[in-house]
Coordinates of C-alpha atoms in Angstrom, one line a residue:
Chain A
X1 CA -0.7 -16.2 -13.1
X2 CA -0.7 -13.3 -10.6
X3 CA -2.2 -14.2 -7.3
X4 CA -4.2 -10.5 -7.2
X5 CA -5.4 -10.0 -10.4
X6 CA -7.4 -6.2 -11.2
X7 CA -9.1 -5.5 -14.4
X8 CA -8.9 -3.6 -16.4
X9 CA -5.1 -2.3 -16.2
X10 CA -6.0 1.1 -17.9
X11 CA -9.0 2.7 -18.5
X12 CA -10.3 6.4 -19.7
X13 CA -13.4 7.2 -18.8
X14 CA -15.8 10.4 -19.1
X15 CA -17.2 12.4 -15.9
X16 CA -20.5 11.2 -15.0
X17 CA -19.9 8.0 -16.4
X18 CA -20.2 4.8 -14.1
X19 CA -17.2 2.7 -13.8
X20 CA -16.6 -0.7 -11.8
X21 CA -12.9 -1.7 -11.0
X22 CA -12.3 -5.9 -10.4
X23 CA -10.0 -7.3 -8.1
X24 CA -10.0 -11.5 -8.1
X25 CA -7.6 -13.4 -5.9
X26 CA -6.5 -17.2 -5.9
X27 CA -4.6 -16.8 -2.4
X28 CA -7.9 -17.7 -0.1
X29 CA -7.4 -14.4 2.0
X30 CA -10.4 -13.0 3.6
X31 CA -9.3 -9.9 3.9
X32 CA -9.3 -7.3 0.4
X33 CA -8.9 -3.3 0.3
X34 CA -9.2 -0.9 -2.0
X35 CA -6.8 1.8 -2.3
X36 CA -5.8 4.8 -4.4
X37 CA -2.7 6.2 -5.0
X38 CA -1.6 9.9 -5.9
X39 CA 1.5 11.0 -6.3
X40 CA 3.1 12.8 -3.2
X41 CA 0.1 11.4 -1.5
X42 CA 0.7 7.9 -1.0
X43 CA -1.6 5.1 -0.6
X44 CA -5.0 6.1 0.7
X45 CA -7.8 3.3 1.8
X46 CA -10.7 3.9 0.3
X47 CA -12.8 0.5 1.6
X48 CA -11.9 -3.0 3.4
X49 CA -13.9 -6.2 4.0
X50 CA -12.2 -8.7 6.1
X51 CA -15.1 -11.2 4.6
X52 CA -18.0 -11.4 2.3
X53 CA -20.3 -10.0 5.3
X54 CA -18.2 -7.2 6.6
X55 CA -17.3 -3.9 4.3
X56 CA -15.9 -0.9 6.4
X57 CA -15.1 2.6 5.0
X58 CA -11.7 3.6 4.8
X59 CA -10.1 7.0 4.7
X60 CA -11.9 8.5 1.7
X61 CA -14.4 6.2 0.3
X62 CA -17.2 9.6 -0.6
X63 CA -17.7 8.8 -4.1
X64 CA -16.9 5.3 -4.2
X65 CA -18.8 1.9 -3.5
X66 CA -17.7 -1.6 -3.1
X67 CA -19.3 -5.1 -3.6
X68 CA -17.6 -8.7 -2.3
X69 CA -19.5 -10.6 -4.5
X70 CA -17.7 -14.1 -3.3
X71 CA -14.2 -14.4 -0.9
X72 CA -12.1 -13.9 -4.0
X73 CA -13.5 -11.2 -5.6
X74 CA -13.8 -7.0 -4.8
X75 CA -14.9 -4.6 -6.5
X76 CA -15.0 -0.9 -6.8
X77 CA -17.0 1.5 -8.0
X78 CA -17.5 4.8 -9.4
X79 CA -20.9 5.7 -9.5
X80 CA -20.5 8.6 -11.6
X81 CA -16.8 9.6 -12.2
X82 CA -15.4 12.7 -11.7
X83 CA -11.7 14.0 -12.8
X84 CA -10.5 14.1 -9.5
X85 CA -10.9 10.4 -9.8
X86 CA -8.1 10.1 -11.9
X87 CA -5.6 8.2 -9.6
X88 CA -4.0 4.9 -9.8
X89 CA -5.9 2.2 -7.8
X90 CA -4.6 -0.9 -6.1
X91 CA -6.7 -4.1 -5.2
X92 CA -4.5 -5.7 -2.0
X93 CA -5.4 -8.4 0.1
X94 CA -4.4 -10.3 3.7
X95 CA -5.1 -13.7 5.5
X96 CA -4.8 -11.7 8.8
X97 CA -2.2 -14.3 10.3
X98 CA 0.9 -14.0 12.0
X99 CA 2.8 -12.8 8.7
X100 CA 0.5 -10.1 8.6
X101 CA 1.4 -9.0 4.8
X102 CA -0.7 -7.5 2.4
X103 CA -0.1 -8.8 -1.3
X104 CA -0.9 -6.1 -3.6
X105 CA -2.1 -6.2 -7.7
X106 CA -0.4 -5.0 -10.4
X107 CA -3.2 -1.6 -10.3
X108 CA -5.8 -0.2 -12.8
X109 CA -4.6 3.1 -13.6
X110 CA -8.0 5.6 -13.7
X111 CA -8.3 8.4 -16.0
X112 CA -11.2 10.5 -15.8
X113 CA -11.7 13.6 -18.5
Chain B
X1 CA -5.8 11.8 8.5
X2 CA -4.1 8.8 10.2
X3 CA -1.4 9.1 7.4
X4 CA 2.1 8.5 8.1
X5 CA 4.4 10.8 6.7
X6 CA 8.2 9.6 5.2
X7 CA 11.6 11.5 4.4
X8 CA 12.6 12.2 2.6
X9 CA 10.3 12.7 -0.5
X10 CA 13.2 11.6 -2.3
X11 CA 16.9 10.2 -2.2
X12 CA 19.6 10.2 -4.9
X13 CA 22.8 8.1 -4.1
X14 CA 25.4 6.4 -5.5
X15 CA 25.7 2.4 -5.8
X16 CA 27.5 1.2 -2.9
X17 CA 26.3 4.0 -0.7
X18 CA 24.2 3.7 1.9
X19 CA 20.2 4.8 2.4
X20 CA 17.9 5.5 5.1
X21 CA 14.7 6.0 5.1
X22 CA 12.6 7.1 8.1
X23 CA 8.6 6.9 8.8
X24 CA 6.4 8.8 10.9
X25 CA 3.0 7.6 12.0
X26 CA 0.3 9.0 14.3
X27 CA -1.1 6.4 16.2
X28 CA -0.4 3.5 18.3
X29 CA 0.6 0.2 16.3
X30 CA 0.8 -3.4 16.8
X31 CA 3.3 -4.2 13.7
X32 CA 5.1 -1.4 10.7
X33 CA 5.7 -2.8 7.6
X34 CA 7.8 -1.5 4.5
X35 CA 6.7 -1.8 1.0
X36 CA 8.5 -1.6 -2.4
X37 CA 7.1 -0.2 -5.4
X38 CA 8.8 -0.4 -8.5
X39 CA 8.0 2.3 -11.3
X40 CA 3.8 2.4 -10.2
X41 CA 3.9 -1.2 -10.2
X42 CA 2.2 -3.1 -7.2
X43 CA 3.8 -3.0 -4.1
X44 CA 5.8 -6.0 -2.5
X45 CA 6.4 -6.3 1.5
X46 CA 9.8 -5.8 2.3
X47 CA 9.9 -6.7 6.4
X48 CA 7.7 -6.2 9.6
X49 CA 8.7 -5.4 13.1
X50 CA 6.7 -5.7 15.5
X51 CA 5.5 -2.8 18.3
X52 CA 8.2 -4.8 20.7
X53 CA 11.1 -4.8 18.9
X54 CA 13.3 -2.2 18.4
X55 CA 15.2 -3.8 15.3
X56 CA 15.1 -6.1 12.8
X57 CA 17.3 -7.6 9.8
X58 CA 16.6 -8.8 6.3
X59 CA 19.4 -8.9 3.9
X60 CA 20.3 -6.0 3.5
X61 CA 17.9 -4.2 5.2
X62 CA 17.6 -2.8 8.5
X63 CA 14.9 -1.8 10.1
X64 CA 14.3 0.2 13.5
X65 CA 11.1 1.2 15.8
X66 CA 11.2 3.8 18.4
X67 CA 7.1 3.9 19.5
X68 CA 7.9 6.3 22.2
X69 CA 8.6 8.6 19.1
X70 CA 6.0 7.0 16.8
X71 CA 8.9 6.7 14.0
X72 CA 10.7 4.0 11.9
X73 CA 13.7 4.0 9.7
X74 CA 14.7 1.8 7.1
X75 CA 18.2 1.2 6.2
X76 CA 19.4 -0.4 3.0
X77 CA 23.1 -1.4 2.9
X78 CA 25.5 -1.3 0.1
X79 CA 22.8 0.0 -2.5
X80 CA 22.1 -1.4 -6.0
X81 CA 20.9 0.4 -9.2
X82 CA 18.3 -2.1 -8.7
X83 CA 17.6 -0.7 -5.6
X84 CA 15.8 2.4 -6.9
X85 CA 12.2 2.4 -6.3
X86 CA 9.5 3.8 -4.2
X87 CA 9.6 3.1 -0.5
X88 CA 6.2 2.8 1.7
X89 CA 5.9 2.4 5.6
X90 CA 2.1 1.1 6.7
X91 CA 1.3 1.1 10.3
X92 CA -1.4 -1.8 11.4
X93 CA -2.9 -1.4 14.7
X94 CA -3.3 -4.7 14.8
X95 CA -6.3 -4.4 12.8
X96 CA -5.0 -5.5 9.4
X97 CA -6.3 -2.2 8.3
X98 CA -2.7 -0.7 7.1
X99 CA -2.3 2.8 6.8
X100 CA 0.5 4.1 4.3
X101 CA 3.0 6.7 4.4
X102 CA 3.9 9.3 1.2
X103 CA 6.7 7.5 0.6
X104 CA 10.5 7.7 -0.3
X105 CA 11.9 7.6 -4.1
X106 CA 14.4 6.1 -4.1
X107 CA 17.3 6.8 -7.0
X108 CA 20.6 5.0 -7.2
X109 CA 22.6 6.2 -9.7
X110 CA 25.3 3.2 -11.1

């Protein structure tokens, strides 16, 4: 089993519609993100919580909200879609030591229409 | 933005050949990481260096850090078809909040 898991993999979804994105992990990291990827764009963070207590904003987190409902598990939402939504989304986390990797999923790819 | 920036956009080389990426970033770091991404997979950590080192090997990777220029590179030796992918540089201030580059593709023709 993957050690980040995100559900679901693929998902189309209507504008205005509300839509929550699941990230679970079984590598006892405290630290999760959220990020979105466009193409020529990158990766942009959209929220981080380095524990269930602490959620910071990231680069472009207008439109979305986040819940860490326990240390493994992340989620994001979309309070009422919109097309420029569409993106690919990754769930990544880190156990802020020495290594200081992050350990991505395998991404939920978004389409709003 | 605090994004990096990497070029090219996008290499095409033959196996056997080598290729070098390079990374850009805007603010002062404590670590730079490079990231793979295979085909909009996930993306796997390839090799850190650290804000004191200037250099750093992994296989067939080589990696260097100039902070007085607030650029990376990333070298891959003898490519592989296998090889082709997405490449991503992500700067940490030391923070663990990691802030990506654009990227490189990566294609290595066989």
């Amino acid at each position: 089993d993957a050690d980040v898991t995100q559900t679901p993999r693929n998902r189309i979804t209507k504008t205005g519609k509300r839509i929550m994105l699941e990230c679970s992990q079984t590598k006892g990291h405290d630290r999760m993100y959220w990020y979105r990827q466009d193409p020529g764009l990158g990766l942009r963070l959209i929220y981080y919580s380095f524990d269930v207590k602490d959620i910071n904003k990231g680069e472009i987190s207008d439109g979305y909200s986040v819940s860490r409902q326990a240390q493994a598990k992340f989620s994001l939402s979309l309070e009422s879609a919109i097309p420029n939504q569409t993106a690919l989304y990754f769930c990544a986390t880190s156990d802020g030591g020495a290594r200081a990797e992050a350990f991505f999923g395998q991404g939920t790819r978004l389409t709003v229409v | 933005s605090q994004q990096g920036e990497e070029d090219p956009q996008a290499l095409s080389i033959q196996e056997g050949e080598n290729a070098t990426m390079n990374c850009s970033y805007k603010t002062s770091i404590n670590n730079l990481q490079w990231y793979r991404q295979n085909s909009g997979r996930g993306l796997v950590h390839l090799i850190l260096i650290r804000s004191n080192e200037r250099e750093k090997h992994s296989g067939r990777l080589r990696v260097t850090l100039d902070t007085s220029k607030k650029s990376s590179s990333l070298l891959i030796t003898a490519s592989r078809a296998a090889d082709t992918a997405s490449y991503f540089c992500a700067t940490d201030a030391g923070t663990y909040k990691y802030i990506f580059g654009t990227g490189t593709r990566l294609k290595v023709l066989a």
